[in-house]
XYZ file of C-alpha atoms in Angstrom:
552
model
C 0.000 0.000 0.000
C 2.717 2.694 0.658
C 4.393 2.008 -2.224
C 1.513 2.463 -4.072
C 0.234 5.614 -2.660
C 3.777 6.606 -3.442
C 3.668 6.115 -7.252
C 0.313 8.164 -7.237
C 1.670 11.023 -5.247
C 4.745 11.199 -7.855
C 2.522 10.869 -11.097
C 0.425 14.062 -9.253
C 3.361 16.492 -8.270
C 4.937 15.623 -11.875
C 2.040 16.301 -14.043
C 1.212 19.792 -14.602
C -2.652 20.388 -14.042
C -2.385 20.255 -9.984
C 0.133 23.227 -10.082
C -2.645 25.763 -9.683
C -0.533 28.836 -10.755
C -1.575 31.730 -12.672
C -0.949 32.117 -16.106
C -1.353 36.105 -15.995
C -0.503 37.983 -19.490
C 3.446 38.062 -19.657
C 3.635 35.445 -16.664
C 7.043 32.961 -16.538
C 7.045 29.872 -15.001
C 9.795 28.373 -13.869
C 10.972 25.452 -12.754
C 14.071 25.001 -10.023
C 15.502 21.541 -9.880
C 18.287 21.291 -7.058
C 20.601 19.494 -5.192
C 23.647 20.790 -2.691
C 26.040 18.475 -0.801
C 26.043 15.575 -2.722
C 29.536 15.066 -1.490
C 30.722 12.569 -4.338
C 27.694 9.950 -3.122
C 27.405 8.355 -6.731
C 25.852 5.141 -5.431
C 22.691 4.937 -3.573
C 22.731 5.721 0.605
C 20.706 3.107 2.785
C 17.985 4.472 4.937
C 15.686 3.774 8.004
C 12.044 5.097 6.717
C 9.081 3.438 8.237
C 10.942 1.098 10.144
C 12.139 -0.318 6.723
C 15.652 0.432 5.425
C 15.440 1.162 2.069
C 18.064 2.444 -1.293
C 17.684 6.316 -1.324
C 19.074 8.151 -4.007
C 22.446 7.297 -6.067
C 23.003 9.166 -9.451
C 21.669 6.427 -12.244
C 18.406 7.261 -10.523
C 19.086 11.166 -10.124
C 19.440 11.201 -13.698
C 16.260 9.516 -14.464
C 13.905 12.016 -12.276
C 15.593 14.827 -14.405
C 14.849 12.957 -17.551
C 11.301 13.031 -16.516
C 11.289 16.365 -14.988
C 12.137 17.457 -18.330
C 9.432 16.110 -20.253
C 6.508 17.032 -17.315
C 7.389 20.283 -16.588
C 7.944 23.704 -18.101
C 11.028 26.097 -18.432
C 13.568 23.435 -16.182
C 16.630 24.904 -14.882
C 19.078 22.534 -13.016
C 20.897 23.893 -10.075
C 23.305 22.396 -7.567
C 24.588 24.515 -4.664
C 27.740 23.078 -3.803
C 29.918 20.820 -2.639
C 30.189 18.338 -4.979
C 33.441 17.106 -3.455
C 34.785 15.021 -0.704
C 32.878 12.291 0.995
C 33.617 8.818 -0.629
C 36.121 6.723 -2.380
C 35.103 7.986 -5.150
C 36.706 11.613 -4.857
C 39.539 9.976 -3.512
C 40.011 8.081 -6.849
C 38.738 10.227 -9.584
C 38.855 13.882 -7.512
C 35.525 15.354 -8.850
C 35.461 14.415 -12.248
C 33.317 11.481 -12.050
C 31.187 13.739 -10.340
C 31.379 16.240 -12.893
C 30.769 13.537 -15.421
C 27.422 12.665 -14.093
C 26.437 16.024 -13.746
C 27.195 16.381 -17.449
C 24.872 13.761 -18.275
C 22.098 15.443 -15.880
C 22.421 18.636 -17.551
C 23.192 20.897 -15.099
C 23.438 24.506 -15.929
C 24.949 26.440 -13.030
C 26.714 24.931 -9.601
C 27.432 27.520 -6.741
C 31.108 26.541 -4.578
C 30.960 25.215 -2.238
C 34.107 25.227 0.646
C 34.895 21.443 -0.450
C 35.514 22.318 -3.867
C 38.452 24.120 -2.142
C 39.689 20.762 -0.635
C 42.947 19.753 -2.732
C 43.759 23.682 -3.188
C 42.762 26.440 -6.053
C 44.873 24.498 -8.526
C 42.562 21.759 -9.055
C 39.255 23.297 -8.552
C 40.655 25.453 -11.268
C 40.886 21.919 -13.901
C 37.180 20.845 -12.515
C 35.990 24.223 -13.447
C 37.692 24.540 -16.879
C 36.043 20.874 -18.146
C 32.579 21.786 -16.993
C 29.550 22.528 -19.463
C 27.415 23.726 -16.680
C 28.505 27.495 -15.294
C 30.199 27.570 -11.789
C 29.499 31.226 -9.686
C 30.125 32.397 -6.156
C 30.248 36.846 -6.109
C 31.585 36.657 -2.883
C 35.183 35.258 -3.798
C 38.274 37.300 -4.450
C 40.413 35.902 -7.242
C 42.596 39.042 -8.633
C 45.300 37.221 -6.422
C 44.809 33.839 -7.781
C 45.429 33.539 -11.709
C 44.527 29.798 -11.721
C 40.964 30.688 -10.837
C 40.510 34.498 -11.991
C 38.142 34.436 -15.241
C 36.830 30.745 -14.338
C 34.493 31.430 -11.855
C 32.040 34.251 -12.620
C 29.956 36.782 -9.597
C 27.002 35.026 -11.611
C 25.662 33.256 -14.580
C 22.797 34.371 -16.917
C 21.334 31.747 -18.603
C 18.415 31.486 -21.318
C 15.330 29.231 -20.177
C 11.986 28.699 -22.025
C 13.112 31.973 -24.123
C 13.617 34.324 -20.701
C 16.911 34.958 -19.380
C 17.521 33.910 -15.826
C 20.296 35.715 -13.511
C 21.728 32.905 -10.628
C 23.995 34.231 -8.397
C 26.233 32.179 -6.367
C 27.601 32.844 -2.838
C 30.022 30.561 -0.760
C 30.399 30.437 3.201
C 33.482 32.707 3.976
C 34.000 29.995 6.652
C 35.802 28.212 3.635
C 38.881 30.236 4.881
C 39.447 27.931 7.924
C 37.554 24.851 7.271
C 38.965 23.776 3.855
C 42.313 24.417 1.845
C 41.855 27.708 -0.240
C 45.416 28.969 0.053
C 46.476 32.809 0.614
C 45.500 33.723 -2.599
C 41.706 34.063 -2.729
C 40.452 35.793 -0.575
C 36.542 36.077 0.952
C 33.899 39.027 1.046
C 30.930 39.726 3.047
C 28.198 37.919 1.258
C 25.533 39.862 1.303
C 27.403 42.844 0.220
C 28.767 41.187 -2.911
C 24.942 39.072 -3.365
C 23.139 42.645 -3.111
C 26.171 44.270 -5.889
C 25.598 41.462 -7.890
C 21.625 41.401 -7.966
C 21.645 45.072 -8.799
C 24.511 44.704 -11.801
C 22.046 42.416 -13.140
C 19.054 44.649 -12.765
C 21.036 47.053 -14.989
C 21.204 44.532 -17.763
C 17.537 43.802 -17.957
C 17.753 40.691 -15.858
C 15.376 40.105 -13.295
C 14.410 37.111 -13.012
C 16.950 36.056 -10.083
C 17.841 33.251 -8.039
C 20.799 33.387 -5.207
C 22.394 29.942 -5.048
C 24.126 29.633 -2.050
C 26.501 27.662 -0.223
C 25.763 29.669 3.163
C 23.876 27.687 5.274
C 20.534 27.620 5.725
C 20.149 30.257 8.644
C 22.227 32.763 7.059
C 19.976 32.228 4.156
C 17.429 32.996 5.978
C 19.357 36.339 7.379
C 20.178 37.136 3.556
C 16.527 37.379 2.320
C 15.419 39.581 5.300
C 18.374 41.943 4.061
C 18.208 41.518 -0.053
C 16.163 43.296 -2.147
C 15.768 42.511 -5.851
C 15.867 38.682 -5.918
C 13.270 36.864 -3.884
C 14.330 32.562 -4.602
C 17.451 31.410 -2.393
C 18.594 28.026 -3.180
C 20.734 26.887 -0.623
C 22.999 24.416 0.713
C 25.931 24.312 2.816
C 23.913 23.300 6.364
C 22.782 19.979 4.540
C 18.978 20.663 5.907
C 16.294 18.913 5.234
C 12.945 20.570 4.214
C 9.752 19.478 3.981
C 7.091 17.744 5.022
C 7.174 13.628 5.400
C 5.557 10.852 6.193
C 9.204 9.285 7.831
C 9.235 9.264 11.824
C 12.168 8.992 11.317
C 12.735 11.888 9.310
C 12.829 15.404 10.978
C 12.915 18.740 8.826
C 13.882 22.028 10.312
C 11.146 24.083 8.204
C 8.510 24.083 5.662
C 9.918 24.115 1.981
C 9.963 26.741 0.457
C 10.484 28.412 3.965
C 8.793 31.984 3.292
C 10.531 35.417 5.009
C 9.635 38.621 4.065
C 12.794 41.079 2.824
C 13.326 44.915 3.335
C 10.117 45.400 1.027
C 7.797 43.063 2.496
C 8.318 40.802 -0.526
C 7.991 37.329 -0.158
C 11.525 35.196 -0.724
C 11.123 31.804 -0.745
C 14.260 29.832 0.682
C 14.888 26.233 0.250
C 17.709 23.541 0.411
C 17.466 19.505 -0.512
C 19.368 17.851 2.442
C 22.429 15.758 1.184
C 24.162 13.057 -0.367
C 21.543 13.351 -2.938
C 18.970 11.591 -0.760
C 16.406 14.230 -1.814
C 16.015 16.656 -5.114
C 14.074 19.966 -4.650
C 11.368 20.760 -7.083
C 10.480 24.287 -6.837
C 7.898 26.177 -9.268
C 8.260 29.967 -9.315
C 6.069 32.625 -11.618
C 7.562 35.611 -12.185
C 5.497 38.894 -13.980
C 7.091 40.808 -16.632
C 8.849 43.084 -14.150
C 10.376 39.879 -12.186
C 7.756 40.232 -9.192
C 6.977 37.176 -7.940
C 3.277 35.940 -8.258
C 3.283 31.825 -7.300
C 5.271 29.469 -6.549
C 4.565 25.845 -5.540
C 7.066 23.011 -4.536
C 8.456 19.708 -3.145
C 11.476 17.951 -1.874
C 11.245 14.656 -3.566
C 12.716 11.930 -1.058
C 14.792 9.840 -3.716
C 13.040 6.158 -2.985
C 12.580 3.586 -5.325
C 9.113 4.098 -6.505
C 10.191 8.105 -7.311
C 12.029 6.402 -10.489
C 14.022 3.618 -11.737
C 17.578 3.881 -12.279
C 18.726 4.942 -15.558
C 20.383 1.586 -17.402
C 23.313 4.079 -18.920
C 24.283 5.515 -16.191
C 24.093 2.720 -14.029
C 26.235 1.140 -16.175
C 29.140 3.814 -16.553
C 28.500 3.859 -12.923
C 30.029 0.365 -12.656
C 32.928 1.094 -14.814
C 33.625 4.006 -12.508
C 33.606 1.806 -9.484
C 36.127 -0.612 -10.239
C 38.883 1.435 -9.455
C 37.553 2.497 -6.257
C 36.728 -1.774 -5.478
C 40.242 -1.780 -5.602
C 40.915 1.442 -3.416
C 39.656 -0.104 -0.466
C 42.626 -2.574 -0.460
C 45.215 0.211 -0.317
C 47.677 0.658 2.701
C 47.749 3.875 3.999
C 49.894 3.222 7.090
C 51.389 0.712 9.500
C 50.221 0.020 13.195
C 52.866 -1.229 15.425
C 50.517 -2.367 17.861
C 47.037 -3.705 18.012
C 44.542 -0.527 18.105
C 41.885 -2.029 20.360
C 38.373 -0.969 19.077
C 36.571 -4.207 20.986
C 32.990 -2.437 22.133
C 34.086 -3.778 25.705
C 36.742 -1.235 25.305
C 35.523 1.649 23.433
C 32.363 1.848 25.287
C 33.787 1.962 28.793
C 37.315 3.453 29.240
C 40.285 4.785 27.428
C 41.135 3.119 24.208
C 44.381 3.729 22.160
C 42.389 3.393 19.539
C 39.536 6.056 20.414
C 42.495 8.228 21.129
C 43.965 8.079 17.947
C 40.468 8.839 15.659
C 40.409 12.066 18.449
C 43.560 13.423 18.043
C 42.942 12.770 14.264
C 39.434 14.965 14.419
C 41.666 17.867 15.942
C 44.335 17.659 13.558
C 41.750 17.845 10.597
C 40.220 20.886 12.078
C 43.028 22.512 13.314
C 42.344 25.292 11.091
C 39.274 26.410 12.545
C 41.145 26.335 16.086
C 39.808 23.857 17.681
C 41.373 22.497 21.277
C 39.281 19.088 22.124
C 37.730 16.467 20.161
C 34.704 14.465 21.772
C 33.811 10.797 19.607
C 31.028 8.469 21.265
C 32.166 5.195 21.414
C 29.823 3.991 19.818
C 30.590 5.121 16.651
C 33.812 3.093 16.834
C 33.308 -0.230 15.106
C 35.821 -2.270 14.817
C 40.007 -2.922 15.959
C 42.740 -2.295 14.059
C 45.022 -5.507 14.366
C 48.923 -4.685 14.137
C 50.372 -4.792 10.628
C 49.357 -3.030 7.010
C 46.093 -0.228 7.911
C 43.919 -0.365 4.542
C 41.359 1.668 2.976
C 39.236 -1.078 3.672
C 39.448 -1.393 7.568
C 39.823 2.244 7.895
C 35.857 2.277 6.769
C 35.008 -1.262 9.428
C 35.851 0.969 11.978
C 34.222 4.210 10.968
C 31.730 3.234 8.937
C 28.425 5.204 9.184
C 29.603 8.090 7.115
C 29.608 10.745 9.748
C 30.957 14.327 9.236
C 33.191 16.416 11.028
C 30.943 19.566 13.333
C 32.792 21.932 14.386
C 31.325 24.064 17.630
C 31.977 26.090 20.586
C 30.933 25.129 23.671
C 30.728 26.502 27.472
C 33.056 24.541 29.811
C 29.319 23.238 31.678
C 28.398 22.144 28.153
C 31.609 19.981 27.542
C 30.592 18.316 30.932
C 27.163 18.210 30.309
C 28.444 16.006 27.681
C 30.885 13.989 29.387
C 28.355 13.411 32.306
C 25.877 12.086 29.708
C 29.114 9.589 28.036
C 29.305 8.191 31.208
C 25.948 8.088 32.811
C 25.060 4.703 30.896
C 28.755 2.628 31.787
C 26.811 0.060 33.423
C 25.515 -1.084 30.213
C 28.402 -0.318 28.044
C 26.301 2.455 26.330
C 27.490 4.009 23.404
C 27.717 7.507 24.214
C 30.847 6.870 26.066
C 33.298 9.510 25.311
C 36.750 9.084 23.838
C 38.826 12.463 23.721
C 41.645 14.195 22.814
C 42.255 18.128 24.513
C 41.646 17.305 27.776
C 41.036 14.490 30.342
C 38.595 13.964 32.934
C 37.799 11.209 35.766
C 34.280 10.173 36.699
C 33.228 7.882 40.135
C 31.030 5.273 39.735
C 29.847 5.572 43.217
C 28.098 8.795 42.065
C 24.393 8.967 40.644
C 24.525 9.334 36.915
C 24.143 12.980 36.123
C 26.907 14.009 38.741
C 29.728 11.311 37.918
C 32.381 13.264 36.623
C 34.358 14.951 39.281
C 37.392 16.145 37.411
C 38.111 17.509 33.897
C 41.177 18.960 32.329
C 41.983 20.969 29.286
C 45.607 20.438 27.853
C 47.006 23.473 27.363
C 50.448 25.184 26.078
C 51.088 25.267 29.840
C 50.226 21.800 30.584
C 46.858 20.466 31.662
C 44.396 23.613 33.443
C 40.988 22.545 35.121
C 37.792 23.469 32.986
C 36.614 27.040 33.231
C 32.981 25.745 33.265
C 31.991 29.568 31.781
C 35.038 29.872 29.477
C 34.156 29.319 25.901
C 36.063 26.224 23.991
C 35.841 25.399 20.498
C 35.371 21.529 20.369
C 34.745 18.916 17.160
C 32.474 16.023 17.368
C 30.589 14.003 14.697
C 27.465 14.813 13.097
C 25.635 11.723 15.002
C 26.122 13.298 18.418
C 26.295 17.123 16.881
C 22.665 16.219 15.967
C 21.223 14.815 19.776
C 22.327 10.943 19.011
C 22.844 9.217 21.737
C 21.537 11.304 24.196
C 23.527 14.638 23.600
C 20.454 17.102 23.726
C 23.466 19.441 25.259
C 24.995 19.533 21.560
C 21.754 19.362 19.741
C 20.739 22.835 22.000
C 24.204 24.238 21.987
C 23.542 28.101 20.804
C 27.526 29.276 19.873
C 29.018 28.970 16.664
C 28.450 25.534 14.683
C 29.849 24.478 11.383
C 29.390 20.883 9.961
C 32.564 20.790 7.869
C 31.637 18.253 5.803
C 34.706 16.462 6.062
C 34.408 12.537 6.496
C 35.318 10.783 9.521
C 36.510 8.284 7.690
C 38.533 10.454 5.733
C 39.883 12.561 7.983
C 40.989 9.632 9.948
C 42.679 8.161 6.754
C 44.144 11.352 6.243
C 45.616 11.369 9.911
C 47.126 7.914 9.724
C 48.450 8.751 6.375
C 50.145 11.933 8.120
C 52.089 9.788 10.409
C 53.062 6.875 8.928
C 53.563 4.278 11.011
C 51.130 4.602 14.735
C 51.981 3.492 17.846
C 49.326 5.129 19.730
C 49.140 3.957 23.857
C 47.163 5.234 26.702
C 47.731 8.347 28.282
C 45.362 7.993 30.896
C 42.879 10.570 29.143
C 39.842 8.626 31.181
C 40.468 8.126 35.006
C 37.277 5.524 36.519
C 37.200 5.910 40.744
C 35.547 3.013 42.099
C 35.445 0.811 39.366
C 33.480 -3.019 40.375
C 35.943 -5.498 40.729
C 36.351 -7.801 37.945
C 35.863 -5.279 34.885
C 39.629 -4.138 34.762
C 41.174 -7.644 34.429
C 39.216 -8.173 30.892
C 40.494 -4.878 29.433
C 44.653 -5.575 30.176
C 43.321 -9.109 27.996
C 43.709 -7.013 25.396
C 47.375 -6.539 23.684
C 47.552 -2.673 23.920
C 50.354 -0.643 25.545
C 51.174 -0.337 28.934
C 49.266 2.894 30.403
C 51.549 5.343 31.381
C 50.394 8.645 33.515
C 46.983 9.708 35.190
C-alpha cells in the first residue's frame, strides 16, 4: 500500500494540471531543480524510513527524475549549490570528475562553490571548473590574487530558459577560509554585500528574473533574504537541511519548503535547500510577472526512494565502470600500526582506548584550522580494531563506517561536561555515548548517581593540563551523530555558539591522519580516570594486547 500511494503522489506532483498557478498575461514559469552536498555519493545511501531500510538516491536514478522532470514540466533549470566534493572513495580516486561527469549527463546549468571544492587547493578546482559545461558562480570570492581561478568562476551566470533569461547568483560560506584548503591567494567578502552588488549589476542589464544559489547555510539564508532586495528565490545548501514535510518518523525537517521570510520590502523570498548526499532533489515552481515580481510558486522535496524512479540503465552502467577502481581502493595501505589498536565495544564503550584516542587526536588535527582544542567521539561510533600490521582503505571504513561528518562548535566549559556526564551516565551497560577524547582528560566515580559522575576535567594546554573554566568558551569537534542529539547529547543538539558541519568525512579525515604519520603506535595516556570501578571489569580490558598505560 505505501508504495503504491507513493507512485500516485509522484505521477500528481509531476504532471502539470495540480500546479494551480496563474498564467497572468506576460507570466514565466519556472521550474528550479536542485541538489547541494552531494559530497561525491554516486551510489545509492541506505535508509531507516518506516521502520524499513530502504536504497535512497544514487546518481543512475538522479538522472532519471531529471529525464522526466524534463518532459513534465515547463522552463527546467538545473541547479546544484555546492559541494560536490569530498565524501567517498570515489573523490579519492577520480577527484571530482566522475562527479562532474554525471552532472554532465544530468544537464546541469549552473553549480554555486561550495568550501569542499576548495579541498585539494585552487589548482585543481581550477581543472574541474575549466572541463565543466554547466557554469560555476560564487560573487563573494576574491580571485585578482589567484590567476589559476581568476576568469573561471564568474559573480554570476545568466542563462536562457523557455526563451527568458535567468540571472543565478552564487555565494560561498566565507568559513571556507578555515575549514577547507583555499590557500592565501583568494580571498573572501561579506556575502551579502557582494549578493546585493551582484543582484543590482544584473538589474542594470535587464535581468530580473533572479535566483541566489548559495553555499551559506541555511540560517544565514534565511538572514540574507530579510536583508536583499531585488531577488526573492534562495537556493541553498551548505547546512545539509532537510525541508519538507514527510511521512518518515524517522525523518525530521527544520522548516517548511519553500520556507517563506519577508525582505526589506515586504516581498515574499522563498528559501529552500534539498538535504544531502543526494537523498532528496528539490522541485520548486516559481512565476515571475514581466517586471520579475513574484506571483506563485509551488514546490516539493522529492525523497529519492525507489518508486520516485528507476535507475537509468546508462548511467548505471558507466556507474560500474567508474567503481572498479575504487573496489580496488579499499585494499590500499595507507599506514602501518605497530601495535594492536583495540576498538573491541568492551573497550571503546567503557574506558580509554588507544584506539579512540587516535580517531580524536585525528578529528583535531583535521580541524586545526578552525582552532579547535578538544575532540569528543562516542564510542559507539567506533566499530571495529585495528590488528597490528598493514592499515587499509578497507578497515579504515570497518571501523568508521556510518559516514559521519566532522561539526565543528563552541561550547561553554558546563556544556563539555554536560556532555561527558551524559558519556558516562550509561557505563553500566556499556552504552554508546561513552566519550573518547583528545584536549583534555577527565575522571568520573562510579559511586556517584549518573548525572553528577564526573568529578574532574582537564583541558591540555600550552602550559600543561588547566581545570575546565565551566563559563570559558572552547571550540570543540564532534561528529554529526552526536552534533545532531544521538545518543543522548540534547546538550549539543541545543548548543547556541558557533556551529559548522565541515563536511569532512570521519573516515577520511581519519585516513588522512594515519596517512600523516606513517607508522602509529598510539598507547594510553590515561585521558579517562574511573574511581571506584566493580571489581572484575579491569582484568578483561589488560586481555587485550595494547600498551602499557603510562600517567593519570
Amino acid at each position: 500500500m505505501y508504495k503504491r500511494r507513493e507512485v500516485l503522489k509522484v505521477g500528481a506532483a509531476l504532471g502539470l494540471a495540480g500546479l494551480g498557478l496563474g498564467r497572468a498575461q506576460g507570466a514565466f514559469t519556472l521550474t528550479l531543480v536542485h541538489t547541494n552536498d552531494t559530497h561525491a555519493h554516486l551510489e545509492p545511501t541506505e535508509l531507516t524510513l518506516s521502520g524499513q531500510r530502504v536504497r535512497v538516491g544514487g546518481v543512475a536514478q538522479r538522472i532519471a527524475f531529471f529525464d522526466r522532470l524534463r518532459t513534465a514540466r515547463r522552463n527546467v533549470l538545473f541547479l546544484d549549490a555546492g559541494d560536490v566534493f569530498q565524501g567517498t572513495l570515489y573523490f579519492n580516486q577520480y577527484r571530482g570528475l566522475a562527479d562532474r561527469f554525471f552532472m554532465h549527463r544530468a544537464l546541469y546549468r549552473v553549480m554555486a562553490l561550495g568550501n569542499h571544492e576548495f579541498n585539494l587547493g585552487p589548482g585543481h578546482l581550477a581543472e574541474f571548473v575549466r572541463g565543466a559545461r554547466f557554469q560555476v558562480v560564487s560573487a563573494n570570492l576574491g580571485l585578482e590574487r589567484e590567476p589559476r581561478l581568476k576568469g573561471l568562476v564568474a559573480p554570476f551566470a545568466v542563462v536562457s530558459v523557455g526563451g527568458e533569461r535567468v540571472g543565478v547568483v552564487g555565494l560561498t560560506t566565507p568559513d571556507t577560509a578555515v575549514i577547507s584548503n583555499p590557500g592565501p591567494t583568494v580571498d573572501f567578502l561579506d556575502p551579502y554585500e557582494s549578493a546585493q552588488k551582484a543582484v543590482y549589476e544584473l538589474l542594470r542589464r535587464g535581468v530580473n528574473k533572479i535566483v541566489i544559489l548559495s553555499h551559506l547555510g541555511y540560517g544565514e539564508d534565511l538572514k540574507l533574504a530579510r536583508r536583499l532586495v531585488g531577488a526573492q528565490v534562495i537556493v541553498g545548501g551548505h547546512s545539509h537541511t532537510l525541508l519538507g514535510s514527510f511521512p518518515h518518523r524517522e525523518l525530521s525537517p527544520a522548516g517548511p519548503y519553500p520556507t517563506v521570510v519577508k525582505n526589506p520590502e515586504g516581498k515574499d523570498v522563498l528559501v529552500v535547500q534539498a538535504w544531502e548526499w543526494g537523498k532528496v532533489v528539490g522541485v520548486l515552481e516559481v512565476t515571475f510577472d514581466e517586471r520579475g515580481e513574484l506571483l506563485a510558486y509551488k514546490g516539493e522535496p522529492f525523497l529519492m526512494t525507489p518508486e520516485v524512479a528507476p535507475e537509468d540503465f546508462f548511467a548505471r552502467e558507466a556507474l560500474l565502470a567508474y567503481a572498479q577502481p575504487v573496489m580496488a581502493l579499499m585494499g590500499q595501505v595507507i599506514a602501518e600500526a605497530k601495535v594492536d589498536l583495540v576498538g573491541e565495544r568492551a573497550i571503546v564503550r567503557k574506558r580509554e582506548s588507544n584506539l579512540g584516542n587516535l580517531i580524536a587526536d585525528g578529528m583535531v588535527w583535521k580541524t586545526k584550522n578552525a582552532g579547535v582544542q578538544i575532540a569528543l567521539q562516542n564510542g559507539g561510533g567506533i566499530r571495529a580494531s585495528i590488528p597490528k600490521g598493514p592499515i587499509t582503505v578497507g578497515k579504515v571504513y570497518e571501523v568508521l563506517p556510518f559516514g559521519n561528518t566532522l561539526v565543528v562548535m563552541d561550547l561553554k566549559g558546563k556544556e563539555i561536561k554536560a556532555a561527558l556526564e551524559n558519556g558516562v551516565s550509561q557505563w553500566e551497560q556499556a552504552a554508546g555515548r561513552f566519550l573518547q577524547v583528545s584536549g583534555l582528560r577527565y575522571a568520573f566515580d562510579l559511586a556517584r548517581p549518573a548525572g553528577d559522575r564526573v568529578v574532574r576535567v582537564e583541558v591540555k594546554t600550552e602550559k600543561g593540563y588547566q581545570p575546565l573554566d565551566l563559563e570559558a568558551t572552547y571550540r570543540v569537534v564532534v561528529n554529526s551523530f552526536i552534533a545532531a542529539g544521538g545518543d543522548g547529547f540534547t546538550v549539543l543538539k541545543e548548543a547556541q555558539g558557533y556551529r559548522v558541519d565541515t563536511g569532512f568525512s570521519d573516515a577520511e579525515s581519519f585516513m588522512d591522519y594515519l596517512k600523516e604519520l606513517k607508522a602509529v603506535e598510539a598507547g594510553l595516556e590515561g585521558r579517562i580516570e574511573i574511581l571506584n570501578e566493580p571489581k572484575g571489569e579491569k582484568p578483561a580490558y589488560w586481555a587485550y594486547r595494547v600498551p602499557e598505560r603510562v600517567g593519570v
